[in-house]
Amino acid sequence: MKKKVNIEKLYIKNYRNCYFSDFEIINKENLEKIIGPRHFYCALKSAFHEEGGSLICQTERGGGHNGDLVMDMNPPHISHFDVENVIKGKSLYIGHFFAHYGHFITEGISRLWGDNISDYDNYIIAPFLDGCDGIVFQEFHHAIYNSLGVDVNKIHIIEEKTRVESMDVPDKALTINKNCNIFYRKILKKIVSFYAEDTLQKKIYVSRVSDDRIGNTKEVEEFFFNNGFEVIHPGNINFKDQLNIFYNSSIIIGLPGAALHNNAFAKDNHILVELGDQRSWNSPISTQLITNQISNANDFFVPFDKENVGIDIDFLADKINEINIFKVDNQKPSSNQFFNSYVLPADYVFHVAWEGDKYISQDELHEVNWKNPIEGFSIKTSDKSLLKIKYKAICNNKISENWAKNGDFVGTKRESQKLNGYILEVYEGQELFEVKCIGYFSNGKSITVNSGELCISTDSFLTGIMILVHESKIFREEISF
C-alpha cells in the first residue's frame, strides 16, 4: 500500500518582485526559548516573501517530520527594505541547497518536475545549514542537474537581501521524511533516461566503509559475497555508475541511509531489504519508505538486536531465507491487490448502525471493516486531487437517484435503512488511474468491481468500503523505466 505517495496536482506560481531578507540558523538553545523543549536540532530562516511582505510558504523547506531535526521558522510578514542585489530575467526557484547526497536526490530535486526547465535565465536556491560559505557543487550535483536541464552556471544561492524580479515557484514533489508526489517519479525518469544503460540483472549488498552503525561490517559483507551478491560502497562510485548499478539490480540489500535511497533509480518490482542498525533498529526509516514506494519495490525490513555489537549472521540468514531472497521466482510482481496501490486520498465519513458517524482518514481506511452495517457515507477528495469521483448508495437493492460528490452524504441516518451496496465512478483523472471498488459485507465476503460498476450483495449488508487506485497502463508507461 502506497501510504507515502500522494496523487495530488502540483502547481507552479509566479511571483513578481519577491524578496529574500536574511538567512539565519536558530540554534537549539535559542529555539527552545521560543517553542520549549523539542527534538529539533535547530530552526531555519531561509525563505522568500512577496512584494507586499507576506511569506511565500511554498519556498520553505517543509522539514521537521518524523524525526527530521530542522524546522522552518520564517516570519509570516516582513517590512519593506531596500536591496542592492537584484536578479533580473525569468527565474525558477528550485528549493534549498543540500551538500548531502541523500537529501539532494530526494528533497533537493523535488521541484524539477516541470517541463522546459532549461528555458530559465536563473535558478534560485535558498541556503540550508551550510549557508553560502564554501559551497561546492560536487560531481553528483553536476551530473543530476545536467540530466534535468539545469545549467549550474545560472544558479544563484541567495544569502543576502535580494529581490527577484520574476520567479516561478513549483510545489515540492517530496517532503523529507513525510511523503512524495507521484510526479517525483517523473523527475527520476528524466535522470534515468539520461544515464541508464541496460546490462545483466545483479544482486547487490550496499555496504558502508566504517563500523559506526554495525560492529561487524566485514563479516556481513562476506556473508552476502558468499551468497552471490556484489558488495558495493556507493560513496566511492561516481553518480552515473551508481545509478546503473541500482538500475540493473533486481535484489538490493543494505543498511539505512543515503546510499540505499538509490533504489529510487531501480526498475519496478525489484526487491529491497533494509537491514536495521544501531540508529534505526526496529523499523524502516521514513525516507526509505518513500523511495521504496515510488519505485514500486517489494520491500522488507530485518530488525537489529541492540543488545549485540553487530548483526547476528545466523539470525540474518534465517530472515533472508524467510523472505526467499535467493529464489529467482520471488522477483515476480506481487499478486496482492494492495501491492503498488493507493487508497483513494479523501476524507471519509460513515454512518454506522447503532454507532453513529465514523470519521476515517485514508491511512486508517484499510483497517476498517465494521461488524455493524453502514447506513450512509460521504467521500470528499482534496481540491488538488488528480482523481474526482461521484457515488451513490444502494439500499434494499435500490440505487439512490442522484450522484453525490465533494463530500455530499448519501443514504440515511437513524432510520434503520441499512445499505447493501454502493456504486462509485471516476469522472476526472480516469486517463491516469484505474479504480477498484471493494465492498465488505455482513456475510464475511468482499466484492471487488471497477469504476462505474455496482458493488452489491443481495443477501447481506454493507459493512466496509475500500477504494483502491492503480496507475493506468498509459500513465504507468509514461512514468516507468
Short mmCIF file of C-alpha atoms in Angstrom, two decimals:
data_model
loop_
_atom_site.label_atom_id
_atom_site.label_comp_id
_atom_site.label_asym_id
_atom_site.label_seq_id
_atom_site.Cartn_x
_atom_site.Cartn_y
_atom_site.Cartn_z
CA MET A 1 0.00 0.00 0.00
CA LYS A 2 1.46 3.35 -1.06
CA LYS A 3 0.90 5.46 2.04
CA LYS A 4 3.95 7.62 1.32
CA VAL A 5 2.96 8.63 -2.24
CA ASN A 6 0.19 11.15 -2.89
CA ILE A 7 -1.72 11.68 -6.12
CA GLU A 8 -2.43 15.39 -5.96
CA LYS A 9 -1.94 18.07 -8.58
CA LEU A 10 1.22 20.14 -8.43
CA TYR A 11 1.25 23.81 -9.31
CA ILE A 12 3.74 26.47 -10.34
CA LYS A 13 3.00 30.01 -9.23
CA ASN A 14 4.76 33.13 -10.47
CA TYR A 15 5.76 35.93 -8.10
CA ARG A 16 6.82 39.40 -9.21
CA ASN A 17 9.37 41.26 -7.12
CA CYS A 18 9.75 38.78 -4.30
CA TYR A 19 12.28 39.29 -1.52
CA PHE A 20 14.78 37.23 0.42
CA SER A 21 15.54 39.08 3.65
CA ASP A 22 18.09 37.26 5.78
CA PHE A 23 19.45 33.76 6.21
CA GLU A 24 19.68 32.62 9.81
CA ILE A 25 20.12 29.39 11.72
CA ILE A 26 18.43 29.48 15.13
CA ASN A 27 20.34 27.09 17.38
CA LYS A 28 18.68 24.61 19.72
CA GLU A 29 19.18 26.72 22.86
CA ASN A 30 17.53 29.81 21.37
CA LEU A 31 14.88 27.74 19.61
CA GLU A 32 13.74 26.13 22.85
CA LYS A 33 13.38 29.57 24.41
CA ILE A 34 10.73 30.19 21.75
CA ILE A 35 8.93 26.84 21.42
CA GLY A 36 10.02 24.92 24.51
CA PRO A 37 11.85 21.57 24.62
CA ARG A 38 11.54 19.68 21.34
CA HIS A 39 13.57 17.14 19.37
CA PHE A 40 14.69 19.74 16.82
CA TYR A 41 18.39 20.44 16.40
CA CYS A 42 17.78 23.94 15.05
CA ALA A 43 15.39 26.11 13.04
CA LEU A 44 15.94 27.60 9.61
CA LYS A 45 15.11 31.10 8.48
CA SER A 46 15.53 30.78 4.73
CA ALA A 47 12.55 31.64 2.51
CA PHE A 48 11.09 34.33 0.25
CA HIS A 49 8.38 36.91 0.84
CA GLU A 50 6.01 38.55 -1.61
CA GLU A 51 6.33 42.16 -2.67
CA GLY A 52 3.68 43.06 -0.09
CA GLY A 53 5.66 41.34 2.66
CA SER A 54 3.72 38.09 3.12
CA LEU A 55 5.66 34.85 3.45
CA ILE A 56 5.67 32.62 0.35
CA CYS A 57 5.09 29.37 2.22
CA GLN A 58 5.89 27.31 -0.88
CA THR A 59 9.52 28.46 -0.63
CA GLU A 60 10.02 26.95 2.83
CA ARG A 61 11.84 23.65 3.13
CA GLY A 62 8.98 21.98 4.97
CA GLY A 63 11.13 19.97 7.37
CA GLY A 64 10.61 18.64 10.87
CA HIS A 65 8.61 15.50 10.07
CA ASN A 66 9.14 12.04 11.58
CA GLY A 67 12.46 12.71 13.24
CA ASP A 68 13.85 15.33 10.87
CA LEU A 69 15.77 17.73 13.10
CA VAL A 70 15.44 21.05 11.25
CA MET A 71 12.21 23.03 11.38
CA ASP A 72 11.25 26.19 9.48
CA MET A 73 10.89 29.46 11.36
CA ASN A 74 10.31 32.25 8.87
CA PRO A 75 8.40 35.41 9.81
CA PRO A 76 4.88 35.41 8.33
CA HIS A 77 5.36 39.02 7.25
CA ILE A 78 8.29 41.38 6.75
CA SER A 79 8.53 45.14 6.32
CA HIS A 80 9.81 46.66 3.13
CA PHE A 81 13.57 47.07 2.86
CA ASP A 82 15.96 48.34 0.22
CA VAL A 83 18.18 45.91 -1.66
CA GLU A 84 21.20 46.26 -3.88
CA ASN A 85 21.19 42.69 -5.17
CA VAL A 86 18.52 42.34 -7.89
CA ILE A 87 18.13 39.24 -10.07
CA LYS A 88 16.56 40.10 -13.39
CA GLY A 89 15.01 37.91 -16.04
CA LYS A 90 12.93 34.75 -15.74
CA SER A 91 13.87 32.73 -12.65
CA LEU A 92 12.92 29.29 -11.31
CA TYR A 93 13.00 28.56 -7.60
CA ILE A 94 14.42 25.07 -7.11
CA GLY A 95 14.48 24.88 -3.31
CA HIS A 96 17.31 24.62 -0.79
CA PHE A 97 20.88 23.52 -1.42
CA PHE A 98 21.91 20.17 0.01
CA ALA A 99 25.52 19.06 0.01
CA HIS A 100 24.39 15.71 1.47
CA TYR A 101 23.75 13.16 -1.29
CA GLY A 102 20.66 11.57 0.23
CA HIS A 103 18.92 14.88 0.83
CA PHE A 104 19.86 16.13 -2.62
CA ILE A 105 18.42 13.18 -4.60
CA THR A 106 15.19 13.38 -2.60
CA GLU A 107 14.16 16.87 -1.49
CA GLY A 108 16.93 18.70 -3.36
CA ILE A 109 15.48 17.97 -6.81
CA SER A 110 11.82 17.76 -5.85
CA ARG A 111 10.76 20.96 -7.63
CA LEU A 112 12.20 19.99 -11.00
CA TRP A 113 9.13 18.10 -12.29
CA GLY A 114 8.03 20.72 -14.78
CA ASP A 115 8.65 20.98 -18.50
CA ASN A 116 11.06 23.40 -20.20
CA ILE A 117 13.38 23.56 -17.20
CA SER A 118 16.27 24.70 -19.39
CA ASP A 119 14.39 27.81 -20.61
CA TYR A 120 15.02 29.86 -17.47
CA ASP A 121 17.55 32.68 -17.15
CA ASN A 122 18.25 31.91 -13.49
CA TYR A 123 17.81 29.14 -10.96
CA ILE A 124 17.27 30.34 -7.41
CA ILE A 125 18.37 28.29 -4.40
CA ALA A 126 17.95 29.17 -0.73
CA PRO A 127 20.75 28.14 1.63
CA PHE A 128 20.44 25.27 4.08
CA LEU A 129 22.62 24.59 7.14
CA ASP A 130 25.91 25.32 5.39
CA GLY A 131 24.87 28.80 4.29
CA CYS A 132 26.72 30.05 1.23
CA ASP A 133 30.25 29.90 2.57
CA GLY A 134 32.33 27.21 0.98
CA ILE A 135 29.53 25.69 -1.08
CA VAL A 136 30.95 23.43 -3.74
CA PHE A 137 28.94 21.61 -6.38
CA GLN A 138 30.05 18.02 -6.21
CA GLU A 139 30.18 15.53 -9.07
CA PHE A 140 26.68 14.23 -8.37
CA HIS A 141 25.24 17.79 -8.33
CA HIS A 142 26.65 18.45 -11.80
CA ALA A 143 25.51 15.09 -13.16
CA ILE A 144 21.94 15.32 -11.86
CA TYR A 145 21.41 18.98 -12.69
CA ASN A 146 22.72 18.33 -16.19
CA SER A 147 20.24 15.49 -16.72
CA LEU A 148 17.36 17.73 -15.59
CA GLY A 149 18.28 20.69 -17.79
CA VAL A 150 19.66 22.97 -15.08
CA ASP A 151 22.74 24.98 -16.04
CA VAL A 152 24.78 25.25 -12.83
CA ASN A 153 26.35 28.46 -14.15
CA LYS A 154 22.92 30.10 -13.85
CA ILE A 155 22.34 29.06 -10.23
CA HIS A 156 22.13 31.78 -7.58
CA ILE A 157 22.38 30.66 -3.95
CA ILE A 158 20.82 33.54 -2.04
CA GLU A 159 22.03 34.60 1.38
CA GLU A 160 21.94 38.37 1.44
CA LYS A 161 18.99 40.73 0.98
CA THR A 162 17.84 40.14 -2.58
CA ARG A 163 14.94 40.99 -4.87
CA VAL A 164 13.99 38.63 -7.70
CA GLU A 165 12.06 40.34 -10.48
CA SER A 166 10.11 37.31 -11.68
CA MET A 167 10.27 33.89 -10.01
CA ASP A 168 8.28 30.74 -10.71
CA VAL A 169 7.81 28.65 -7.55
CA PRO A 170 6.85 25.00 -8.13
CA ASP A 171 5.25 22.90 -5.42
CA LYS A 172 7.57 20.32 -3.86
CA ALA A 173 7.18 16.78 -5.17
CA LEU A 174 8.81 15.39 -2.00
CA THR A 175 8.86 16.46 1.63
CA ILE A 176 11.64 14.78 3.54
CA ASN A 177 10.53 12.02 5.94
CA LYS A 178 6.85 12.70 5.11
CA ASN A 179 5.78 11.74 1.59
CA CYS A 180 6.25 12.37 -2.11
CA ASN A 181 4.01 13.11 -5.04
CA ILE A 182 3.55 10.68 -7.92
CA PHE A 183 5.29 13.23 -10.18
CA TYR A 184 8.53 12.80 -8.25
CA ARG A 185 8.73 9.65 -10.37
CA LYS A 186 8.75 11.92 -13.44
CA ILE A 187 11.92 13.59 -12.13
CA LEU A 188 13.57 10.21 -11.55
CA LYS A 189 12.64 9.07 -15.04
CA LYS A 190 14.36 12.12 -16.58
CA ILE A 191 17.57 11.24 -14.73
CA VAL A 192 17.37 7.54 -15.54
CA SER A 193 16.59 8.16 -19.20
CA PHE A 194 19.66 10.39 -19.43
CA TYR A 195 22.16 7.91 -17.93
CA ALA A 196 20.77 4.37 -17.76
CA GLU A 197 22.32 1.51 -19.74
CA ASP A 198 20.71 -1.94 -19.60
CA THR A 199 23.01 -4.75 -18.51
CA LEU A 200 22.53 -8.15 -16.87
CA GLN A 201 20.49 -8.03 -13.66
CA LYS A 202 22.50 -8.39 -10.46
CA LYS A 203 22.15 -8.79 -6.72
CA ILE A 204 23.92 -6.19 -4.60
CA TYR A 205 24.73 -5.62 -0.96
CA VAL A 206 25.11 -1.90 -0.23
CA SER A 207 27.76 -1.62 2.46
CA ARG A 208 29.44 1.13 4.46
CA VAL A 209 33.15 1.73 4.85
CA SER A 210 33.04 2.12 8.63
CA ASP A 211 31.67 0.07 11.53
CA ASP A 212 29.82 3.04 13.02
CA ARG A 213 26.34 1.52 12.50
CA ILE A 214 27.14 -2.17 12.95
CA GLY A 215 30.20 -3.68 14.59
CA ASN A 216 30.89 -6.42 12.03
CA THR A 217 30.79 -4.81 8.59
CA LYS A 218 33.31 -7.19 7.02
CA GLU A 219 31.54 -10.26 8.35
CA VAL A 220 28.22 -9.14 6.86
CA GLU A 221 29.92 -8.35 3.55
CA GLU A 222 31.45 -11.81 3.48
CA PHE A 223 28.04 -13.40 4.15
CA PHE A 224 26.46 -11.71 1.13
CA PHE A 225 29.51 -12.21 -1.09
CA ASN A 226 29.41 -15.94 -0.37
CA ASN A 227 25.75 -15.96 -1.38
CA GLY A 228 26.34 -14.47 -4.80
CA PHE A 229 25.96 -10.77 -4.06
CA GLU A 230 28.17 -8.00 -5.38
CA VAL A 231 29.30 -5.86 -2.44
CA ILE A 232 29.39 -2.15 -3.28
CA HIS A 233 30.41 1.05 -1.49
CA PRO A 234 28.47 3.81 -3.32
CA GLY A 235 30.46 6.62 -1.72
CA ASN A 236 33.44 5.58 -3.85
CA ILE A 237 31.50 5.44 -7.14
CA ASN A 238 30.56 8.29 -9.48
CA PHE A 239 26.89 9.09 -9.95
CA LYS A 240 26.36 7.59 -13.41
CA ASP A 241 27.87 4.28 -12.33
CA GLN A 242 25.88 4.29 -9.08
CA LEU A 243 22.67 4.85 -10.99
CA ASN A 244 23.41 2.00 -13.40
CA ILE A 245 24.29 -0.42 -10.59
CA PHE A 246 20.93 0.18 -8.92
CA TYR A 247 19.01 0.40 -12.20
CA ASN A 248 20.28 -3.05 -13.15
CA SER A 249 19.83 -4.69 -9.74
CA SER A 250 16.88 -6.97 -9.10
CA ILE A 251 17.77 -7.53 -5.43
CA ILE A 252 19.14 -4.73 -3.25
CA ILE A 253 20.09 -5.23 0.41
CA GLY A 254 21.72 -2.67 2.65
CA LEU A 255 21.80 -0.57 5.80
CA PRO A 256 19.61 2.51 6.29
CA GLY A 257 20.92 5.72 4.76
CA ALA A 258 21.52 7.79 1.67
CA ALA A 259 23.15 5.04 -0.37
CA LEU A 260 20.10 2.79 -0.10
CA HIS A 261 17.86 5.63 -1.34
CA ASN A 262 19.43 4.95 -4.74
CA ASN A 263 16.79 2.24 -5.17
CA ALA A 264 14.65 5.13 -6.41
CA PHE A 265 16.51 4.55 -9.70
CA ALA A 266 15.82 0.79 -9.77
CA LYS A 267 13.30 -0.88 -12.05
CA ASP A 268 9.78 -1.74 -10.97
CA ASN A 269 9.29 -4.76 -8.71
CA HIS A 270 12.88 -5.01 -7.51
CA ILE A 271 13.42 -6.46 -4.05
CA LEU A 272 14.68 -4.08 -1.36
CA VAL A 273 15.76 -5.38 2.04
CA GLU A 274 16.69 -2.78 4.64
CA LEU A 275 18.82 -4.12 7.50
CA GLY A 276 18.31 -2.45 10.84
CA ASP A 277 21.32 -0.94 12.58
CA GLN A 278 22.18 0.82 15.84
CA ARG A 279 20.46 4.01 14.68
CA SER A 280 17.33 2.52 13.09
CA TRP A 281 16.94 -0.85 14.71
CA ASN A 282 13.23 -1.71 14.70
CA SER A 283 11.57 -0.14 11.64
CA PRO A 284 12.42 1.30 8.21
CA ILE A 285 13.38 4.96 8.05
CA SER A 286 10.72 7.24 6.59
CA THR A 287 12.62 8.39 3.52
CA GLN A 288 13.44 4.79 2.62
CA LEU A 289 9.74 4.01 2.66
CA ILE A 290 9.26 6.89 0.23
CA THR A 291 11.87 5.62 -2.24
CA ASN A 292 10.56 2.06 -1.86
CA GLN A 293 7.03 3.06 -2.71
CA ILE A 294 7.78 5.48 -5.53
CA SER A 295 10.00 2.83 -7.19
CA ASN A 296 7.43 0.02 -6.71
CA ALA A 297 9.78 -2.13 -4.66
CA ASN A 298 8.96 -5.40 -2.95
CA ASP A 299 10.35 -4.16 0.36
CA PHE A 300 11.31 -5.93 3.59
CA PHE A 301 12.93 -4.97 6.87
CA VAL A 302 15.23 -7.06 9.07
CA PRO A 303 15.41 -5.72 12.65
CA PHE A 304 18.65 -5.23 14.57
CA ASP A 305 19.20 -6.56 18.09
CA LYS A 306 20.51 -3.60 20.09
CA GLU A 307 21.97 -5.97 22.67
CA ASN A 308 24.54 -7.12 20.10
CA VAL A 309 27.50 -5.12 18.85
CA GLY A 310 26.94 -6.27 15.28
CA ILE A 311 24.46 -8.15 13.12
CA ASP A 312 23.93 -11.77 14.15
CA ILE A 313 24.79 -13.70 10.98
CA ASP A 314 22.69 -16.74 11.87
CA PHE A 315 19.68 -14.52 12.58
CA LEU A 316 20.32 -12.64 9.31
CA ALA A 317 20.49 -15.89 7.34
CA ASP A 318 17.19 -17.06 8.84
CA LYS A 319 15.45 -13.80 7.98
CA ILE A 320 16.80 -13.77 4.44
CA ASN A 321 15.63 -17.34 3.97
CA GLU A 322 12.17 -16.41 5.27
CA ILE A 323 11.95 -13.80 2.54
CA ASN A 324 13.14 -16.41 -0.01
CA ILE A 325 15.56 -13.81 -1.25
CA PHE A 326 17.74 -16.37 -3.01
CA LYS A 327 14.86 -17.73 -5.11
CA VAL A 328 14.53 -16.23 -8.57
CA ASP A 329 10.73 -16.66 -8.64
CA ASN A 330 10.42 -14.18 -5.78
CA GLN A 331 11.30 -11.43 -8.23
CA LYS A 332 7.86 -11.62 -9.87
CA PRO A 333 5.40 -8.82 -9.08
CA SER A 334 3.18 -9.47 -6.08
CA SER A 335 -0.34 -10.71 -6.83
CA ASN A 336 -1.67 -8.92 -3.73
CA GLN A 337 -4.30 -6.41 -4.89
CA PHE A 338 -2.93 -3.85 -2.38
CA PHE A 339 0.60 -4.01 -3.86
CA ASN A 340 1.54 -0.80 -5.70
CA SER A 341 -1.91 0.61 -4.95
CA TYR A 342 -3.11 3.78 -3.26
CA VAL A 343 -6.12 4.16 -1.03
CA LEU A 344 -8.17 6.94 -2.60
CA PRO A 345 -6.96 10.09 -0.79
CA ALA A 346 -10.08 11.55 0.78
CA ASP A 347 -11.93 12.29 4.00
CA TYR A 348 -14.41 9.51 4.71
CA VAL A 349 -17.48 9.65 6.94
CA PHE A 350 -19.56 6.52 7.52
CA HIS A 351 -22.84 6.43 9.43
CA VAL A 352 -22.84 3.02 11.08
CA ALA A 353 -25.90 1.36 12.59
CA TRP A 354 -26.02 1.61 16.42
CA GLU A 355 -22.72 3.54 16.43
CA GLY A 356 -23.29 6.82 14.59
CA ASP A 357 -20.83 8.77 12.45
CA LYS A 358 -17.31 7.44 11.99
CA TYR A 359 -14.68 9.84 10.61
CA ILE A 360 -11.90 7.90 8.91
CA SER A 361 -8.67 9.05 7.28
CA GLN A 362 -7.26 7.36 4.20
CA ASP A 363 -4.44 5.91 6.31
CA GLU A 364 -6.97 4.19 8.57
CA LEU A 365 -9.34 3.02 5.85
CA HIS A 366 -7.54 -0.23 5.04
CA GLU A 367 -8.13 -1.33 8.65
CA VAL A 368 -11.84 -0.52 8.64
CA ASN A 369 -14.45 -3.27 8.35
CA TRP A 370 -17.19 -2.86 10.92
CA LYS A 371 -19.42 -5.67 12.06
CA ASN A 372 -22.38 -3.31 12.08
CA PRO A 373 -23.96 -2.25 8.76
CA ILE A 374 -23.38 1.10 7.08
CA GLU A 375 -26.48 3.28 6.66
CA GLY A 376 -24.84 6.11 4.74
CA PHE A 377 -21.50 7.65 3.84
CA SER A 378 -19.66 10.58 2.27
CA ILE A 379 -16.31 10.80 0.48
CA LYS A 380 -14.53 14.13 -0.04
CA THR A 381 -11.38 14.22 -2.15
CA SER A 382 -8.89 17.06 -1.90
CA ASP A 383 -9.34 20.06 -4.17
CA LYS A 384 -5.87 19.19 -5.53
CA SER A 385 -6.65 15.53 -6.15
CA LEU A 386 -5.85 14.18 -9.61
CA LEU A 387 -8.95 11.99 -9.24
CA LYS A 388 -12.53 13.25 -8.99
CA ILE A 389 -15.27 10.80 -8.08
CA LYS A 390 -19.03 10.59 -7.68
CA TYR A 391 -21.01 7.91 -5.87
CA LYS A 392 -24.43 6.54 -4.97
CA ALA A 393 -25.77 4.36 -2.16
CA ILE A 394 -27.72 1.15 -2.66
CA CYS A 395 -30.41 0.31 -0.10
CA ASN A 396 -32.78 -2.65 -0.43
CA ASN A 397 -31.34 -3.15 -3.93
CA LYS A 398 -32.47 0.35 -4.94
CA ILE A 399 -29.88 2.87 -6.17
CA SER A 400 -30.17 6.45 -4.93
CA GLU A 401 -31.35 8.78 -7.69
CA ASN A 402 -28.68 11.47 -7.73
CA TRP A 403 -24.91 11.26 -7.83
CA ALA A 404 -23.12 12.65 -4.78
CA LYS A 405 -19.65 14.22 -4.82
CA ASN A 406 -17.41 16.65 -2.93
CA GLY A 407 -18.32 15.17 0.43
CA ASP A 408 -22.10 15.03 -0.11
CA PHE A 409 -23.79 12.44 2.11
CA VAL A 410 -25.74 9.52 0.61
CA GLY A 411 -28.00 7.10 2.44
CA THR A 412 -29.81 7.81 5.70
CA LYS A 413 -29.17 8.44 9.37
CA ARG A 414 -31.13 6.99 12.28
CA GLU A 415 -33.78 5.42 10.02
CA SER A 416 -32.51 1.81 10.23
CA GLN A 417 -32.10 1.75 6.43
CA LYS A 418 -29.04 -0.43 6.01
CA LEU A 419 -27.07 -0.30 2.77
CA ASN A 420 -26.40 -3.46 0.77
CA GLY A 421 -24.02 -1.84 -1.72
CA TYR A 422 -22.76 1.25 -3.49
CA ILE A 423 -21.52 2.46 -6.86
CA LEU A 424 -18.58 4.80 -7.42
CA GLU A 425 -17.44 6.34 -10.69
CA VAL A 426 -14.39 8.38 -11.67
CA TYR A 427 -15.28 11.45 -13.73
CA GLU A 428 -11.88 13.15 -13.82
CA GLY A 429 -8.45 11.52 -13.95
CA GLN A 430 -9.53 8.20 -15.47
CA GLU A 431 -6.77 8.51 -18.08
CA LEU A 432 -4.22 8.47 -15.24
CA PHE A 433 -5.65 5.94 -12.83
CA GLU A 434 -7.79 2.83 -12.65
CA VAL A 435 -10.01 2.33 -9.62
CA LYS A 436 -11.09 -0.84 -7.85
CA CYS A 437 -14.09 -0.52 -5.54
CA ILE A 438 -14.25 -3.04 -2.71
CA GLY A 439 -17.28 -3.71 -0.57
CA TYR A 440 -17.15 -5.72 2.65
CA PHE A 441 -20.39 -7.40 3.69
CA SER A 442 -22.01 -8.87 6.78
CA ASN A 443 -21.79 -12.42 5.36
CA GLY A 444 -18.00 -12.17 5.68
CA LYS A 445 -17.41 -11.84 1.95
CA SER A 446 -15.95 -9.00 -0.09
CA ILE A 447 -16.76 -7.92 -3.64
CA THR A 448 -14.40 -6.01 -5.94
CA VAL A 449 -15.66 -4.12 -9.00
CA ASN A 450 -14.40 -1.47 -11.42
CA SER A 451 -15.35 2.20 -11.54
CA GLY A 452 -18.99 2.59 -12.60
CA GLU A 453 -20.00 -0.97 -11.65
CA LEU A 454 -22.40 -2.00 -8.89
CA CYS A 455 -20.76 -3.28 -5.73
CA ILE A 456 -23.75 -5.04 -4.25
CA SER A 457 -24.79 -8.09 -2.24
CA THR A 458 -28.37 -9.35 -2.42
CA ASP A 459 -28.22 -11.32 0.83
CA SER A 460 -26.15 -9.21 3.26
CA PHE A 461 -25.44 -5.66 4.39
CA LEU A 462 -22.51 -3.37 3.55
CA THR A 463 -20.05 -3.15 6.48
CA GLY A 464 -16.97 -1.58 4.89
CA ILE A 465 -15.70 0.26 1.80
CA MET A 466 -12.23 0.42 0.26
CA ILE A 467 -11.33 2.38 -2.88
CA LEU A 468 -8.02 1.28 -4.39
CA VAL A 469 -6.25 3.34 -7.03
CA HIS A 470 -3.74 1.99 -9.55
CA GLU A 471 -1.87 3.85 -12.25
CA SER A 472 -3.38 3.27 -15.71
CA LYS A 473 -1.32 1.41 -18.28
CA ILE A 474 -0.75 4.61 -20.27
CA PHE A 475 0.29 6.63 -17.23
CA ARG A 476 2.46 3.77 -15.94
CA GLU A 477 4.34 3.72 -19.27
CA GLU A 478 4.76 7.49 -19.04
CA ILE A 479 6.50 7.39 -15.65
CA SER A 480 8.11 3.92 -15.65
CA PHE A 481 11.66 2.99 -16.55
#
